[in-house]
């Protein structure tokens, strides 16, 4: 069985599994990291959104063999700092009481963090186009509160 090593939420992990197993199932079923949710498995719903090397991606559509030893994967479990202090985006989510059923919310937060970071790296604030570019589906329709939370977190990141 092939051996795969990468960094997950700041710690090196290793798993033995076939090359074509997609990363979402490695995270959830083999490593017990269940923040990234399974919705479609097709890179459409974005419920599984996590970060690879700081950028948003969808592990349901990436075979584990595509992940290199130096890659850093971050899931919602790795967003708080080492002392347990929540990320400003998580704080904003609580302040704005964003979640309804909650299923899409880890992916929404991870997408939002990556989007704000990318805009800041370009030295600018989020635009309406950036918000429209966040394609994560919410069955409960929390989109308005999501936008309000992102706007308030942006100022603190
Ligand atoms: S489960 Fe990954 S995009 Fe839907
Ligand atoms: S809060 Fe229910 S799917 Fe988004």
Short mmCIF file of N, CA and C and ligand atoms in Angstrom, two decimals:
data_model
loop_
_atom_site.label_atom_id
_atom_site.label_comp_id
_atom_site.label_asym_id
_atom_site.label_seq_id
_atom_site.Cartn_x
_atom_site.Cartn_y
_atom_site.Cartn_z
N UNK A 1 0.86 -1.20 0.00
CA UNK A 1 0.00 0.00 0.00
C UNK A 1 0.89 1.25 0.00
N UNK A 2 0.65 2.20 -0.91
CA UNK A 2 1.50 3.40 -0.94
C UNK A 2 1.42 4.20 0.36
N UNK A 3 2.51 4.88 0.68
CA UNK A 3 2.65 5.66 1.90
C UNK A 3 2.60 7.14 1.51
N UNK A 4 1.83 7.92 2.25
CA UNK A 4 1.69 9.36 1.93
C UNK A 4 1.96 10.17 3.19
N UNK A 5 2.79 11.19 3.03
CA UNK A 5 3.14 12.05 4.16
C UNK A 5 2.91 13.51 3.78
N UNK A 6 2.32 14.27 4.68
CA UNK A 6 2.15 15.71 4.45
C UNK A 6 1.92 16.36 5.82
N UNK A 7 1.80 17.68 5.80
CA UNK A 7 1.54 18.40 7.05
C UNK A 7 0.06 18.74 7.13
N UNK A 8 -0.55 18.40 8.25
CA UNK A 8 -1.97 18.65 8.46
C UNK A 8 -2.13 19.45 9.75
N UNK A 9 -2.64 20.65 9.60
CA UNK A 9 -2.86 21.53 10.76
C UNK A 9 -1.62 21.62 11.64
N UNK A 10 -0.47 21.80 10.97
CA UNK A 10 0.78 22.05 11.66
C UNK A 10 1.53 20.82 12.13
N UNK A 11 0.96 19.63 11.90
CA UNK A 11 1.67 18.41 12.34
C UNK A 11 1.87 17.48 11.14
N UNK A 12 3.02 16.83 11.14
CA UNK A 12 3.25 15.88 10.06
C UNK A 12 2.40 14.63 10.28
N UNK A 13 1.73 14.18 9.20
CA UNK A 13 0.92 12.96 9.28
C UNK A 13 1.34 12.02 8.15
N UNK A 14 1.10 10.74 8.37
CA UNK A 14 1.38 9.73 7.35
C UNK A 14 0.21 8.75 7.29
N UNK A 15 -0.13 8.35 6.07
CA UNK A 15 -1.18 7.34 5.91
C UNK A 15 -0.76 6.35 4.84
N UNK A 16 -1.25 5.15 4.99
CA UNK A 16 -1.05 4.12 3.96
C UNK A 16 -2.39 3.89 3.29
N UNK A 17 -2.46 4.29 2.03
CA UNK A 17 -3.71 4.08 1.28
C UNK A 17 -3.41 4.17 -0.21
N UNK A 18 -4.35 3.68 -1.01
CA UNK A 18 -4.14 3.69 -2.47
C UNK A 18 -4.01 5.12 -2.98
N UNK A 19 -3.24 5.28 -4.07
CA UNK A 19 -2.96 6.61 -4.61
C UNK A 19 -4.22 7.37 -5.04
N UNK A 20 -5.22 6.61 -5.49
CA UNK A 20 -6.38 7.30 -6.07
C UNK A 20 -7.46 7.65 -5.05
N UNK A 21 -7.22 7.37 -3.78
CA UNK A 21 -8.20 7.77 -2.75
C UNK A 21 -8.13 9.29 -2.63
N UNK A 22 -9.30 9.92 -2.69
CA UNK A 22 -9.29 11.38 -2.65
C UNK A 22 -9.07 11.89 -1.21
N UNK A 23 -8.43 13.04 -1.16
CA UNK A 23 -7.94 13.53 0.12
C UNK A 23 -9.05 13.70 1.16
N UNK A 24 -10.27 14.06 0.73
CA UNK A 24 -11.33 14.26 1.73
C UNK A 24 -11.56 12.99 2.54
N UNK A 25 -11.50 11.85 1.89
CA UNK A 25 -11.73 10.59 2.60
C UNK A 25 -10.52 10.21 3.46
N UNK A 26 -9.35 10.62 3.02
CA UNK A 26 -8.16 10.41 3.87
C UNK A 26 -8.29 11.24 5.14
N UNK A 27 -8.68 12.50 4.97
CA UNK A 27 -8.82 13.37 6.14
C UNK A 27 -9.88 12.84 7.09
N UNK A 28 -11.06 12.56 6.55
CA UNK A 28 -12.19 12.21 7.40
C UNK A 28 -12.10 10.78 7.95
N UNK A 29 -11.85 9.82 7.06
CA UNK A 29 -11.98 8.41 7.45
C UNK A 29 -10.68 7.83 8.02
N UNK A 30 -9.54 8.31 7.54
CA UNK A 30 -8.28 7.72 8.01
C UNK A 30 -7.63 8.58 9.10
N UNK A 31 -7.82 9.89 9.04
CA UNK A 31 -7.16 10.77 10.01
C UNK A 31 -8.14 11.37 11.02
N UNK A 32 -9.43 11.12 10.86
CA UNK A 32 -10.42 11.56 11.85
C UNK A 32 -10.64 13.06 11.89
N UNK A 33 -10.30 13.74 10.81
CA UNK A 33 -10.49 15.20 10.76
C UNK A 33 -11.77 15.47 9.96
N UNK A 34 -12.84 15.78 10.67
CA UNK A 34 -14.17 15.78 10.03
C UNK A 34 -14.75 17.19 9.81
N UNK A 35 -13.93 18.23 10.05
CA UNK A 35 -14.41 19.58 9.76
C UNK A 35 -14.79 19.76 8.30
N UNK A 36 -13.94 19.34 7.36
CA UNK A 36 -14.31 19.42 5.95
C UNK A 36 -15.46 18.43 5.66
N UNK A 37 -16.57 18.95 5.17
CA UNK A 37 -17.77 18.12 4.98
C UNK A 37 -17.86 17.55 3.56
N UNK A 38 -18.52 16.41 3.47
CA UNK A 38 -18.80 15.80 2.17
C UNK A 38 -20.19 16.24 1.72
N UNK A 39 -20.24 16.90 0.56
CA UNK A 39 -21.54 17.28 0.02
C UNK A 39 -21.78 16.66 -1.34
N UNK A 40 -20.84 16.89 -2.26
CA UNK A 40 -21.05 16.43 -3.64
C UNK A 40 -19.94 15.50 -4.11
N UNK A 41 -18.74 15.70 -3.61
CA UNK A 41 -17.60 14.90 -4.09
C UNK A 41 -17.16 15.28 -5.49
N UNK A 42 -17.65 16.41 -5.99
CA UNK A 42 -17.41 16.78 -7.39
C UNK A 42 -16.84 18.18 -7.55
N UNK A 43 -16.35 18.77 -6.45
CA UNK A 43 -15.82 20.14 -6.53
C UNK A 43 -16.89 21.15 -6.95
N UNK A 44 -18.11 20.95 -6.48
CA UNK A 44 -19.21 21.86 -6.83
C UNK A 44 -19.77 22.57 -5.60
N UNK A 45 -20.09 21.82 -4.55
CA UNK A 45 -20.79 22.43 -3.41
C UNK A 45 -19.86 23.21 -2.49
N UNK A 46 -18.59 22.84 -2.48
CA UNK A 46 -17.53 23.50 -1.69
C UNK A 46 -17.62 23.24 -0.18
N UNK A 47 -18.45 22.29 0.22
CA UNK A 47 -18.57 22.00 1.66
C UNK A 47 -17.26 21.51 2.27
N UNK A 48 -16.37 20.99 1.44
CA UNK A 48 -15.12 20.44 1.95
C UNK A 48 -13.97 21.45 1.93
N UNK A 49 -14.24 22.69 1.59
CA UNK A 49 -13.16 23.68 1.38
C UNK A 49 -12.18 23.71 2.55
N UNK A 50 -10.93 23.58 2.21
CA UNK A 50 -9.81 23.62 3.15
C UNK A 50 -8.72 24.43 2.47
N UNK A 51 -7.54 24.49 3.06
CA UNK A 51 -6.43 25.23 2.44
C UNK A 51 -5.29 24.27 2.11
N UNK A 52 -4.65 24.51 0.98
CA UNK A 52 -3.37 23.87 0.70
C UNK A 52 -2.36 24.99 0.48
N UNK A 53 -1.34 25.00 1.33
CA UNK A 53 -0.32 26.05 1.28
C UNK A 53 -0.96 27.44 1.27
N UNK A 54 -2.01 27.59 2.09
CA UNK A 54 -2.65 28.89 2.28
C UNK A 54 -3.72 29.25 1.28
N UNK A 55 -3.95 28.40 0.29
CA UNK A 55 -4.96 28.72 -0.71
C UNK A 55 -6.14 27.76 -0.60
N UNK A 56 -7.34 28.25 -0.88
CA UNK A 56 -8.52 27.39 -0.80
C UNK A 56 -8.47 26.30 -1.86
N UNK A 57 -8.89 25.11 -1.49
CA UNK A 57 -9.02 24.02 -2.45
C UNK A 57 -10.06 23.05 -1.93
N UNK A 58 -10.42 22.08 -2.78
CA UNK A 58 -11.48 21.15 -2.42
C UNK A 58 -10.95 19.72 -2.42
N UNK A 59 -10.66 19.20 -1.23
CA UNK A 59 -10.02 17.88 -1.12
C UNK A 59 -10.86 16.72 -1.62
N UNK A 60 -12.15 16.94 -1.87
CA UNK A 60 -12.96 15.83 -2.41
C UNK A 60 -12.54 15.48 -3.82
N UNK A 61 -11.82 16.40 -4.47
CA UNK A 61 -11.49 16.19 -5.88
C UNK A 61 -10.00 16.05 -6.12
N UNK A 62 -9.24 15.82 -5.07
CA UNK A 62 -7.78 15.71 -5.20
C UNK A 62 -7.33 14.34 -4.70
N UNK A 63 -6.74 13.51 -5.56
CA UNK A 63 -6.22 12.23 -5.08
C UNK A 63 -5.07 12.46 -4.11
N UNK A 64 -4.99 11.62 -3.11
CA UNK A 64 -3.96 11.82 -2.08
C UNK A 64 -2.56 11.79 -2.69
N UNK A 65 -2.41 11.11 -3.81
CA UNK A 65 -1.08 11.03 -4.45
C UNK A 65 -0.63 12.39 -5.00
N UNK A 66 -1.58 13.33 -5.16
CA UNK A 66 -1.20 14.67 -5.63
C UNK A 66 -0.62 15.54 -4.52
N UNK A 67 -0.76 15.09 -3.28
CA UNK A 67 -0.26 15.88 -2.15
C UNK A 67 1.20 15.50 -1.90
N UNK A 68 2.05 16.53 -1.90
CA UNK A 68 3.49 16.28 -1.74
C UNK A 68 3.88 16.38 -0.26
N UNK A 69 5.04 15.83 0.04
CA UNK A 69 5.48 15.80 1.44
C UNK A 69 5.59 17.19 2.04
N UNK A 70 5.94 18.18 1.22
CA UNK A 70 6.09 19.54 1.75
C UNK A 70 4.81 20.34 1.82
N UNK A 71 3.70 19.76 1.36
CA UNK A 71 2.44 20.50 1.33
C UNK A 71 1.85 20.65 2.73
N UNK A 72 1.30 21.83 2.96
CA UNK A 72 0.64 22.09 4.26
C UNK A 72 -0.86 22.19 4.02
N UNK A 73 -1.58 21.27 4.61
CA UNK A 73 -3.04 21.26 4.52
C UNK A 73 -3.59 21.84 5.82
N UNK A 74 -4.52 22.76 5.69
CA UNK A 74 -5.18 23.31 6.87
C UNK A 74 -6.68 23.12 6.72
N UNK A 75 -7.29 22.60 7.76
CA UNK A 75 -8.75 22.46 7.80
C UNK A 75 -9.27 23.42 8.87
N UNK A 76 -10.57 23.48 9.04
CA UNK A 76 -11.14 24.37 10.05
C UNK A 76 -10.56 24.05 11.44
N UNK A 77 -10.17 22.81 11.66
CA UNK A 77 -9.60 22.44 12.97
C UNK A 77 -8.28 23.14 13.23
N UNK A 78 -7.61 23.60 12.18
CA UNK A 78 -6.30 24.22 12.34
C UNK A 78 -6.33 25.74 12.26
N UNK A 79 -7.52 26.32 12.29
CA UNK A 79 -7.62 27.77 12.09
C UNK A 79 -7.33 28.57 13.36
N UNK A 80 -7.75 28.06 14.50
CA UNK A 80 -7.44 28.75 15.76
C UNK A 80 -5.93 28.70 15.99
N UNK A 81 -5.40 29.64 16.80
CA UNK A 81 -3.95 29.59 17.03
C UNK A 81 -3.63 28.53 18.10
N UNK A 82 -2.34 28.38 18.40
CA UNK A 82 -1.91 27.29 19.29
C UNK A 82 -2.51 27.39 20.69
N UNK A 83 -2.86 28.62 21.09
CA UNK A 83 -3.44 28.79 22.44
C UNK A 83 -4.94 28.54 22.44
N UNK A 84 -5.50 28.26 21.25
CA UNK A 84 -6.94 28.03 21.17
C UNK A 84 -7.74 29.27 20.86
N UNK A 85 -7.02 30.41 20.68
CA UNK A 85 -7.71 31.66 20.31
C UNK A 85 -8.29 31.51 18.90
N UNK A 86 -9.59 31.73 18.79
CA UNK A 86 -10.23 31.57 17.48
C UNK A 86 -9.69 32.60 16.48
N UNK A 87 -9.72 32.23 15.23
CA UNK A 87 -9.35 33.13 14.14
C UNK A 87 -10.39 34.26 14.08
N UNK A 88 -9.99 35.48 13.67
CA UNK A 88 -10.96 36.58 13.56
C UNK A 88 -12.19 36.23 12.72
N UNK A 89 -12.00 35.38 11.73
CA UNK A 89 -13.17 35.00 10.91
C UNK A 89 -14.14 34.15 11.74
N UNK A 90 -13.61 33.27 12.57
CA UNK A 90 -14.48 32.46 13.43
C UNK A 90 -15.20 33.34 14.45
N UNK A 91 -14.46 34.32 15.00
CA UNK A 91 -15.08 35.25 15.96
C UNK A 91 -16.22 36.01 15.30
N UNK A 92 -15.96 36.46 14.07
CA UNK A 92 -17.00 37.22 13.35
C UNK A 92 -18.22 36.34 13.08
N UNK A 93 -17.98 35.08 12.80
CA UNK A 93 -19.10 34.15 12.56
C UNK A 93 -19.99 34.05 13.80
N UNK A 94 -19.33 34.02 14.96
CA UNK A 94 -20.10 33.94 16.20
C UNK A 94 -20.85 35.25 16.45
N UNK A 95 -20.13 36.38 16.25
CA UNK A 95 -20.76 37.69 16.48
C UNK A 95 -22.00 37.87 15.63
N UNK A 96 -21.93 37.40 14.40
CA UNK A 96 -23.05 37.60 13.47
C UNK A 96 -24.02 36.42 13.46
N UNK A 97 -23.75 35.45 14.33
CA UNK A 97 -24.65 34.30 14.47
C UNK A 97 -24.99 33.70 13.09
N UNK A 98 -23.92 33.43 12.34
CA UNK A 98 -24.09 33.07 10.92
C UNK A 98 -24.75 31.71 10.73
N UNK A 99 -24.32 30.72 11.49
CA UNK A 99 -24.68 29.34 11.16
C UNK A 99 -26.16 29.06 11.39
N UNK A 100 -26.71 28.25 10.50
CA UNK A 100 -28.06 27.74 10.74
C UNK A 100 -27.90 26.24 11.01
N UNK A 101 -28.03 25.37 10.02
CA UNK A 101 -27.78 23.94 10.31
C UNK A 101 -26.29 23.70 10.56
N UNK A 102 -25.44 24.53 9.95
CA UNK A 102 -24.00 24.46 10.18
C UNK A 102 -23.22 23.63 9.19
N UNK A 103 -23.90 22.85 8.36
CA UNK A 103 -23.17 21.89 7.53
C UNK A 103 -22.15 22.54 6.60
N UNK A 104 -22.53 23.64 6.00
CA UNK A 104 -21.64 24.28 5.02
C UNK A 104 -20.61 25.18 5.66
N UNK A 105 -20.76 25.44 6.97
CA UNK A 105 -20.04 26.56 7.57
C UNK A 105 -18.52 26.40 7.67
N UNK A 106 -17.98 25.22 7.97
CA UNK A 106 -16.51 25.12 7.94
C UNK A 106 -15.95 25.51 6.57
N UNK A 107 -16.58 25.04 5.53
CA UNK A 107 -16.12 25.39 4.18
C UNK A 107 -16.28 26.86 3.89
N UNK A 108 -17.38 27.45 4.37
CA UNK A 108 -17.59 28.89 4.14
C UNK A 108 -16.48 29.69 4.81
N UNK A 109 -16.16 29.33 6.04
CA UNK A 109 -15.13 30.08 6.79
C UNK A 109 -13.77 29.93 6.11
N UNK A 110 -13.43 28.71 5.70
CA UNK A 110 -12.14 28.50 5.06
C UNK A 110 -12.05 29.25 3.74
N UNK A 111 -13.14 29.28 2.98
CA UNK A 111 -13.15 30.03 1.73
C UNK A 111 -12.98 31.52 2.00
N UNK A 112 -13.66 32.01 3.04
CA UNK A 112 -13.60 33.43 3.37
C UNK A 112 -12.20 33.84 3.79
N UNK A 113 -11.56 33.03 4.62
CA UNK A 113 -10.20 33.36 5.08
C UNK A 113 -9.24 33.43 3.89
N UNK A 114 -9.33 32.46 3.01
CA UNK A 114 -8.43 32.45 1.84
C UNK A 114 -8.69 33.66 0.96
N UNK A 115 -9.94 34.04 0.81
CA UNK A 115 -10.28 35.17 -0.06
C UNK A 115 -9.75 36.48 0.52
N UNK A 116 -9.92 36.67 1.83
CA UNK A 116 -9.42 37.90 2.45
C UNK A 116 -7.89 37.94 2.36
N UNK A 117 -7.24 36.82 2.64
CA UNK A 117 -5.77 36.78 2.58
C UNK A 117 -5.28 37.12 1.17
N UNK A 118 -5.94 36.57 0.17
CA UNK A 118 -5.51 36.82 -1.22
C UNK A 118 -5.66 38.30 -1.55
N UNK A 119 -6.75 38.92 -1.12
CA UNK A 119 -6.96 40.35 -1.39
C UNK A 119 -5.91 41.18 -0.66
N UNK A 120 -5.63 40.83 0.60
CA UNK A 120 -4.64 41.58 1.37
C UNK A 120 -3.25 41.45 0.74
N UNK A 121 -2.94 40.27 0.23
CA UNK A 121 -1.64 40.07 -0.43
C UNK A 121 -1.51 40.97 -1.66
N UNK A 122 -2.66 41.34 -2.23
CA UNK A 122 -2.65 42.27 -3.38
C UNK A 122 -2.80 43.71 -2.91
N UNK A 123 -2.84 43.92 -1.60
CA UNK A 123 -2.92 45.27 -1.04
C UNK A 123 -4.26 45.94 -1.24
N UNK A 124 -5.34 45.18 -1.22
CA UNK A 124 -6.67 45.78 -1.46
C UNK A 124 -7.72 45.12 -0.58
N UNK A 125 -8.89 45.75 -0.55
CA UNK A 125 -10.02 45.21 0.19
C UNK A 125 -10.86 44.32 -0.73
N UNK A 126 -11.71 43.53 -0.11
CA UNK A 126 -12.60 42.68 -0.90
C UNK A 126 -13.57 43.54 -1.71
N UNK A 127 -13.85 43.08 -2.90
CA UNK A 127 -14.82 43.76 -3.78
C UNK A 127 -16.06 42.87 -3.89
N UNK A 128 -17.11 43.43 -4.47
CA UNK A 128 -18.31 42.61 -4.72
C UNK A 128 -17.97 41.40 -5.58
N UNK A 129 -17.04 41.59 -6.51
CA UNK A 129 -16.64 40.46 -7.36
C UNK A 129 -16.00 39.35 -6.53
N UNK A 130 -15.22 39.73 -5.51
CA UNK A 130 -14.63 38.71 -4.64
C UNK A 130 -15.72 37.94 -3.91
N UNK A 131 -16.71 38.67 -3.39
CA UNK A 131 -17.80 37.97 -2.69
C UNK A 131 -18.54 37.04 -3.65
N UNK A 132 -18.77 37.52 -4.86
CA UNK A 132 -19.49 36.68 -5.84
C UNK A 132 -18.67 35.45 -6.21
N UNK A 133 -17.36 35.58 -6.06
CA UNK A 133 -16.46 34.49 -6.44
C UNK A 133 -16.46 33.35 -5.40
N UNK A 134 -16.98 33.63 -4.21
CA UNK A 134 -17.10 32.56 -3.19
C UNK A 134 -18.33 31.74 -3.57
N UNK A 135 -18.12 30.54 -4.02
CA UNK A 135 -19.19 29.75 -4.62
C UNK A 135 -19.75 28.68 -3.68
N UNK A 136 -19.38 28.75 -2.41
CA UNK A 136 -19.84 27.73 -1.45
C UNK A 136 -21.36 27.79 -1.31
N UNK A 137 -21.99 26.64 -1.45
CA UNK A 137 -23.45 26.57 -1.37
C UNK A 137 -23.89 26.48 0.10
N UNK A 138 -24.95 27.23 0.44
CA UNK A 138 -25.57 27.10 1.76
C UNK A 138 -27.05 26.77 1.55
N UNK A 139 -27.42 25.56 1.94
CA UNK A 139 -28.83 25.13 1.77
C UNK A 139 -29.77 25.98 2.60
N UNK A 140 -29.23 26.54 3.69
CA UNK A 140 -30.07 27.30 4.63
C UNK A 140 -30.17 28.77 4.26
N UNK A 141 -29.42 29.19 3.25
CA UNK A 141 -29.53 30.57 2.79
C UNK A 141 -28.95 31.60 3.75
N UNK A 142 -27.81 31.30 4.33
CA UNK A 142 -27.20 32.26 5.28
C UNK A 142 -26.29 33.27 4.58
N UNK A 143 -26.46 33.44 3.31
CA UNK A 143 -25.50 34.23 2.53
C UNK A 143 -25.35 35.67 3.04
N UNK A 144 -26.46 36.29 3.45
CA UNK A 144 -26.36 37.68 3.89
C UNK A 144 -25.48 37.77 5.14
N UNK A 145 -25.72 36.88 6.10
CA UNK A 145 -24.91 36.92 7.33
C UNK A 145 -23.45 36.56 7.05
N UNK A 146 -23.23 35.66 6.11
CA UNK A 146 -21.85 35.32 5.72
C UNK A 146 -21.13 36.58 5.25
N UNK A 147 -21.76 37.33 4.39
CA UNK A 147 -21.11 38.55 3.86
C UNK A 147 -20.84 39.55 4.97
N UNK A 148 -21.79 39.72 5.87
CA UNK A 148 -21.60 40.67 6.97
C UNK A 148 -20.44 40.24 7.85
N UNK A 149 -20.35 38.95 8.14
CA UNK A 149 -19.26 38.44 8.98
C UNK A 149 -17.91 38.62 8.30
N UNK A 150 -17.86 38.34 7.01
CA UNK A 150 -16.58 38.49 6.30
C UNK A 150 -16.14 39.95 6.32
N UNK A 151 -17.09 40.85 6.10
CA UNK A 151 -16.74 42.28 6.10
C UNK A 151 -16.18 42.70 7.46
N UNK A 152 -16.77 42.21 8.54
CA UNK A 152 -16.26 42.65 9.85
C UNK A 152 -14.94 41.96 10.17
N UNK A 153 -14.72 40.73 9.72
CA UNK A 153 -13.45 40.05 9.99
C UNK A 153 -12.31 40.64 9.16
N UNK A 154 -12.64 41.12 7.99
CA UNK A 154 -11.61 41.64 7.09
C UNK A 154 -10.81 42.74 7.78
N UNK A 155 -11.48 43.56 8.55
CA UNK A 155 -10.80 44.67 9.21
C UNK A 155 -9.85 44.20 10.31
N UNK A 156 -10.03 42.97 10.78
CA UNK A 156 -9.22 42.49 11.91
C UNK A 156 -8.14 41.50 11.47
N UNK A 157 -8.06 41.23 10.21
CA UNK A 157 -7.06 40.25 9.72
C UNK A 157 -5.80 40.94 9.20
S1 LIG B 1 -17.78 17.80 -1.28
FE1 LIG B 1 -16.07 18.88 -2.02
S2 LIG B 1 -16.93 20.38 -3.34
FE2 LIG B 1 -18.67 19.25 -2.66
S1 LIG B 2 -26.02 26.65 7.41
FE1 LIG B 2 -27.14 24.96 6.65
S2 LIG B 2 -26.18 24.56 4.73
FE2 LIG B 2 -25.34 26.45 5.32
#
